[in-house]
mmCIF file of C-alpha atoms in Angstrom:
data_model
loop_
_atom_site.group_PDB
_atom_site.id
_atom_site.type_symbol
_atom_site.label_atom_id
_atom_site.label_comp_id
_atom_site.label_asym_id
_atom_site.label_seq_id
_atom_site.Cartn_x
_atom_site.Cartn_y
_atom_site.Cartn_z
ATOM 1 C CA UNK A 1 10.520 12.675 10.328
ATOM 2 C CA UNK A 2 13.240 10.505 11.796
ATOM 3 C CA UNK A 3 14.288 10.805 15.411
ATOM 4 C CA UNK A 4 17.855 10.525 16.572
ATOM 5 C CA UNK A 5 17.357 6.803 17.510
ATOM 6 C CA UNK A 6 16.065 5.955 14.046
ATOM 7 C CA UNK A 7 12.383 5.902 14.917
ATOM 8 C CA UNK A 8 9.967 7.702 12.702
ATOM 9 C CA UNK A 9 8.048 10.347 14.555
ATOM 10 C CA UNK A 10 4.538 11.327 13.384
ATOM 11 C CA UNK A 11 3.974 14.820 11.924
ATOM 12 C CA UNK A 12 1.915 17.064 13.981
ATOM 13 C CA UNK A 13 -1.403 17.428 12.262
ATOM 14 C CA UNK A 14 -4.253 19.777 13.059
ATOM 15 C CA UNK A 15 -7.857 19.535 11.817
ATOM 16 C CA UNK A 16 -7.155 21.463 8.617
ATOM 17 C CA UNK A 17 -4.297 18.977 7.631
ATOM 18 C CA UNK A 18 -6.537 16.069 8.490
ATOM 19 C CA UNK A 19 -9.396 17.521 6.315
ATOM 20 C CA UNK A 20 -6.980 18.185 3.391
ATOM 21 C CA UNK A 21 -5.758 14.498 3.751
ATOM 22 C CA UNK A 22 -9.374 13.350 3.740
ATOM 23 C CA UNK A 23 -10.209 15.256 0.584
ATOM 24 C CA UNK A 24 -7.119 14.007 -1.299
ATOM 25 C CA UNK A 25 -7.728 10.349 -0.190
ATOM 26 C CA UNK A 26 -11.266 10.737 -1.540
ATOM 27 C CA UNK A 27 -9.985 12.108 -4.796
ATOM 28 C CA UNK A 28 -6.259 12.398 -5.426
ATOM 29 C CA UNK A 29 -6.834 14.444 -8.677
ATOM 30 C CA UNK A 30 -8.675 17.126 -6.849
ATOM 31 C CA UNK A 31 -7.351 20.549 -7.726
ATOM 32 C CA UNK A 32 -5.683 22.757 -4.901
ATOM 33 C CA UNK A 33 -8.619 25.247 -5.544
ATOM 34 C CA UNK A 34 -11.236 22.541 -4.870
ATOM 35 C CA UNK A 35 -9.400 21.358 -1.895
ATOM 36 C CA UNK A 36 -9.262 24.893 -0.474
ATOM 37 C CA UNK A 37 -12.929 25.427 -1.206
ATOM 38 C CA UNK A 38 -13.934 22.094 0.483
ATOM 39 C CA UNK A 39 -11.747 22.731 3.644
ATOM 40 C CA UNK A 40 -12.723 26.446 3.814
ATOM 41 C CA UNK A 41 -9.333 27.973 3.545
ATOM 42 C CA UNK A 42 -7.601 30.038 0.931
ATOM 43 C CA UNK A 43 -6.034 28.569 -2.220
ATOM 44 C CA UNK A 44 -2.595 29.804 -1.094
ATOM 45 C CA UNK A 45 -2.968 28.219 2.416
ATOM 46 C CA UNK A 46 -4.216 24.935 0.800
ATOM 47 C CA UNK A 47 -1.094 24.910 -1.451
ATOM 48 C CA UNK A 48 1.241 25.573 1.357
ATOM 49 C CA UNK A 49 -0.352 22.947 3.576
ATOM 50 C CA UNK A 50 -0.233 20.252 0.796
ATOM 51 C CA UNK A 51 3.457 21.133 0.030
ATOM 52 C CA UNK A 52 4.295 20.733 3.801
ATOM 53 C CA UNK A 53 2.397 17.405 4.056
ATOM 54 C CA UNK A 54 4.296 16.197 1.018
ATOM 55 C CA UNK A 55 7.776 17.501 2.212
ATOM 56 C CA UNK A 56 7.033 15.785 5.597
ATOM 57 C CA UNK A 57 6.210 12.457 3.973
ATOM 58 C CA UNK A 58 2.526 12.426 5.214
ATOM 59 C CA UNK A 59 1.450 12.494 1.616
ATOM 60 C CA UNK A 60 3.868 10.118 0.028
ATOM 61 C CA UNK A 61 2.234 9.900 -3.482
ATOM 62 C CA UNK A 62 -0.841 10.346 -5.331
ATOM 63 C CA UNK A 63 -2.272 7.329 -7.026
ATOM 64 C CA UNK A 64 -5.452 5.886 -8.810
ATOM 65 C CA UNK A 65 -7.683 3.236 -7.294
ATOM 66 C CA UNK A 66 -8.171 0.586 -10.078
ATOM 67 C CA UNK A 67 -11.008 -1.917 -10.131
ATOM 68 C CA UNK A 68 -8.912 -5.215 -10.488
ATOM 69 C CA UNK A 69 -11.643 -7.107 -12.380
ATOM 70 C CA UNK A 70 -12.166 -4.276 -15.006
ATOM 71 C CA UNK A 71 -8.429 -4.130 -15.365
ATOM 72 C CA UNK A 72 -8.350 -7.851 -16.260
ATOM 73 C CA UNK A 73 -6.956 -9.098 -12.907
ATOM 74 C CA UNK A 74 -9.659 -11.705 -12.258
ATOM 75 C CA UNK A 75 -7.890 -13.797 -9.522
ATOM 76 C CA UNK A 76 -6.629 -12.294 -6.228
ATOM 77 C CA UNK A 77 -5.259 -13.775 -3.021
ATOM 78 C CA UNK A 78 -3.635 -12.964 0.199
ATOM 79 C CA UNK A 79 -0.500 -15.006 0.426
ATOM 80 C CA UNK A 80 1.222 -15.464 3.773
ATOM 81 C CA UNK A 81 4.967 -16.404 4.020
ATOM 82 C CA UNK A 82 7.128 -17.655 6.629
ATOM 83 C CA UNK A 83 10.650 -16.634 6.324
ATOM 84 C CA UNK A 84 14.104 -17.663 7.577
ATOM 85 C CA UNK A 85 14.879 -15.238 10.401
ATOM 86 C CA UNK A 86 17.415 -13.086 8.418
ATOM 87 C CA UNK A 87 15.662 -13.210 4.978
ATOM 88 C CA UNK A 88 13.296 -10.148 5.143
ATOM 89 C CA UNK A 89 15.659 -7.402 3.969
ATOM 90 C CA UNK A 90 16.759 -9.304 1.031
ATOM 91 C CA UNK A 91 13.278 -10.674 0.110
ATOM 92 C CA UNK A 92 11.462 -7.193 0.501
ATOM 93 C CA UNK A 93 13.216 -5.977 -2.781
ATOM 94 C CA UNK A 94 12.574 -9.235 -4.686
ATOM 95 C CA UNK A 95 8.844 -9.345 -3.544
ATOM 96 C CA UNK A 96 8.434 -5.726 -4.688
ATOM 97 C CA UNK A 97 9.789 -6.458 -8.203
ATOM 98 C CA UNK A 98 7.011 -9.049 -8.815
ATOM 99 C CA UNK A 99 4.464 -7.141 -10.924
ATOM 100 C CA UNK A 100 1.445 -9.285 -9.537
ATOM 101 C CA UNK A 101 2.291 -8.396 -5.833
ATOM 102 C CA UNK A 102 0.315 -5.325 -5.072
ATOM 103 C CA UNK A 103 0.883 -4.954 -1.288
ATOM 104 C CA UNK A 104 3.586 -6.275 0.981
ATOM 105 C CA UNK A 105 3.390 -6.165 4.932
ATOM 106 C CA UNK A 106 5.774 -7.462 7.434
ATOM 107 C CA UNK A 107 3.587 -8.612 10.260
ATOM 108 C CA UNK A 108 3.833 -10.319 13.660
ATOM 109 C CA UNK A 109 2.094 -13.636 14.291
ATOM 110 C CA UNK A 110 2.004 -17.019 12.817
ATOM 111 C CA UNK A 111 3.556 -15.851 9.688
ATOM 112 C CA UNK A 112 6.197 -13.038 8.778
ATOM 113 C CA UNK A 113 4.702 -11.456 5.586
ATOM 114 C CA UNK A 114 1.371 -11.137 4.071
ATOM 115 C CA UNK A 115 1.123 -10.155 0.215
ATOM 116 C CA UNK A 116 -1.916 -9.163 -1.916
ATOM 117 C CA UNK A 117 -1.399 -10.899 -5.152
ATOM 118 C CA UNK A 118 -3.535 -10.182 -8.277
ATOM 119 C CA UNK A 119 -3.340 -12.150 -11.376
ATOM 120 C CA UNK A 120 -5.154 -12.375 -14.812
ATOM 121 C CA UNK A 121 -6.523 -15.868 -13.783
ATOM 122 C CA UNK A 122 -5.908 -18.832 -11.386
ATOM 123 C CA UNK A 123 -3.427 -20.305 -13.743
ATOM 124 C CA UNK A 124 -1.245 -17.093 -13.538
ATOM 125 C CA UNK A 125 -1.799 -16.997 -9.727
ATOM 126 C CA UNK A 126 -0.576 -20.440 -9.395
ATOM 127 C CA UNK A 127 2.474 -19.497 -11.383
ATOM 128 C CA UNK A 128 3.224 -16.641 -9.101
ATOM 129 C CA UNK A 129 2.893 -18.615 -5.976
ATOM 130 C CA UNK A 130 4.443 -21.895 -6.970
ATOM 131 C CA UNK A 131 7.207 -20.601 -9.452
ATOM 132 C CA UNK A 132 8.160 -17.373 -7.889
ATOM 133 C CA UNK A 133 7.158 -17.065 -4.237
ATOM 134 C CA UNK A 134 7.737 -20.658 -3.035
ATOM 135 C CA UNK A 135 11.118 -20.890 -4.907
ATOM 136 C CA UNK A 136 12.711 -17.761 -3.352
ATOM 137 C CA UNK A 137 15.496 -18.622 -0.972
ATOM 138 C CA UNK A 138 14.529 -17.707 2.663
ATOM 139 C CA UNK A 139 10.710 -18.616 2.056
ATOM 140 C CA UNK A 140 10.084 -21.448 4.434
ATOM 141 C CA UNK A 141 6.222 -21.805 3.972
ATOM 142 C CA UNK A 142 3.391 -20.112 2.049
ATOM 143 C CA UNK A 143 -0.498 -20.177 2.624
ATOM 144 C CA UNK A 144 -2.943 -18.856 0.141
ATOM 145 C CA UNK A 145 -6.299 -17.323 0.959
ATOM 146 C CA UNK A 146 -8.478 -16.563 -2.270
ATOM 147 C CA UNK A 147 -10.246 -13.318 -2.501
ATOM 148 C CA UNK A 148 -13.868 -13.751 -3.593
ATOM 149 C CA UNK A 149 -14.939 -10.058 -3.400
ATOM 150 C CA UNK A 150 -12.988 -6.729 -2.681
ATOM 151 C CA UNK A 151 -14.511 -3.843 -0.854
ATOM 152 C CA UNK A 152 -12.283 -0.707 -1.003
ATOM 153 C CA UNK A 153 -13.119 1.548 2.059
ATOM 154 C CA UNK A 154 -11.036 4.425 0.937
#
């Protein structure tokens, strides 16, 4: 929820809410009946809680966790970007439109943005970095860190 000054206030969550979130994080396809059983509440109560968590933006979407190698994305890298000071707002949408960019984070530190880029192979990864990312107006510098192995902790 947004406060009057534009800050996002965290939702007030209790143990039941946190348990529901944990169950749905573990398996986003879990039925409401199964969530209710695992959390030890009624189905109606689970349904109401899930709807409230969704309406409040705590649960923003339900998604699948994909094994990138099995999906044919054999080359992954974290790519950092240094940007011109006023470039973020414009670049955010352009970066999000690149299919190979799987995660975008604005960060503080020695660089401004970090991306998770997944590609079919190193040739495709090179194309994304050199032809798309480095050529964007507002991008001053990039640095690439190849991923040798992924471990998903969710």
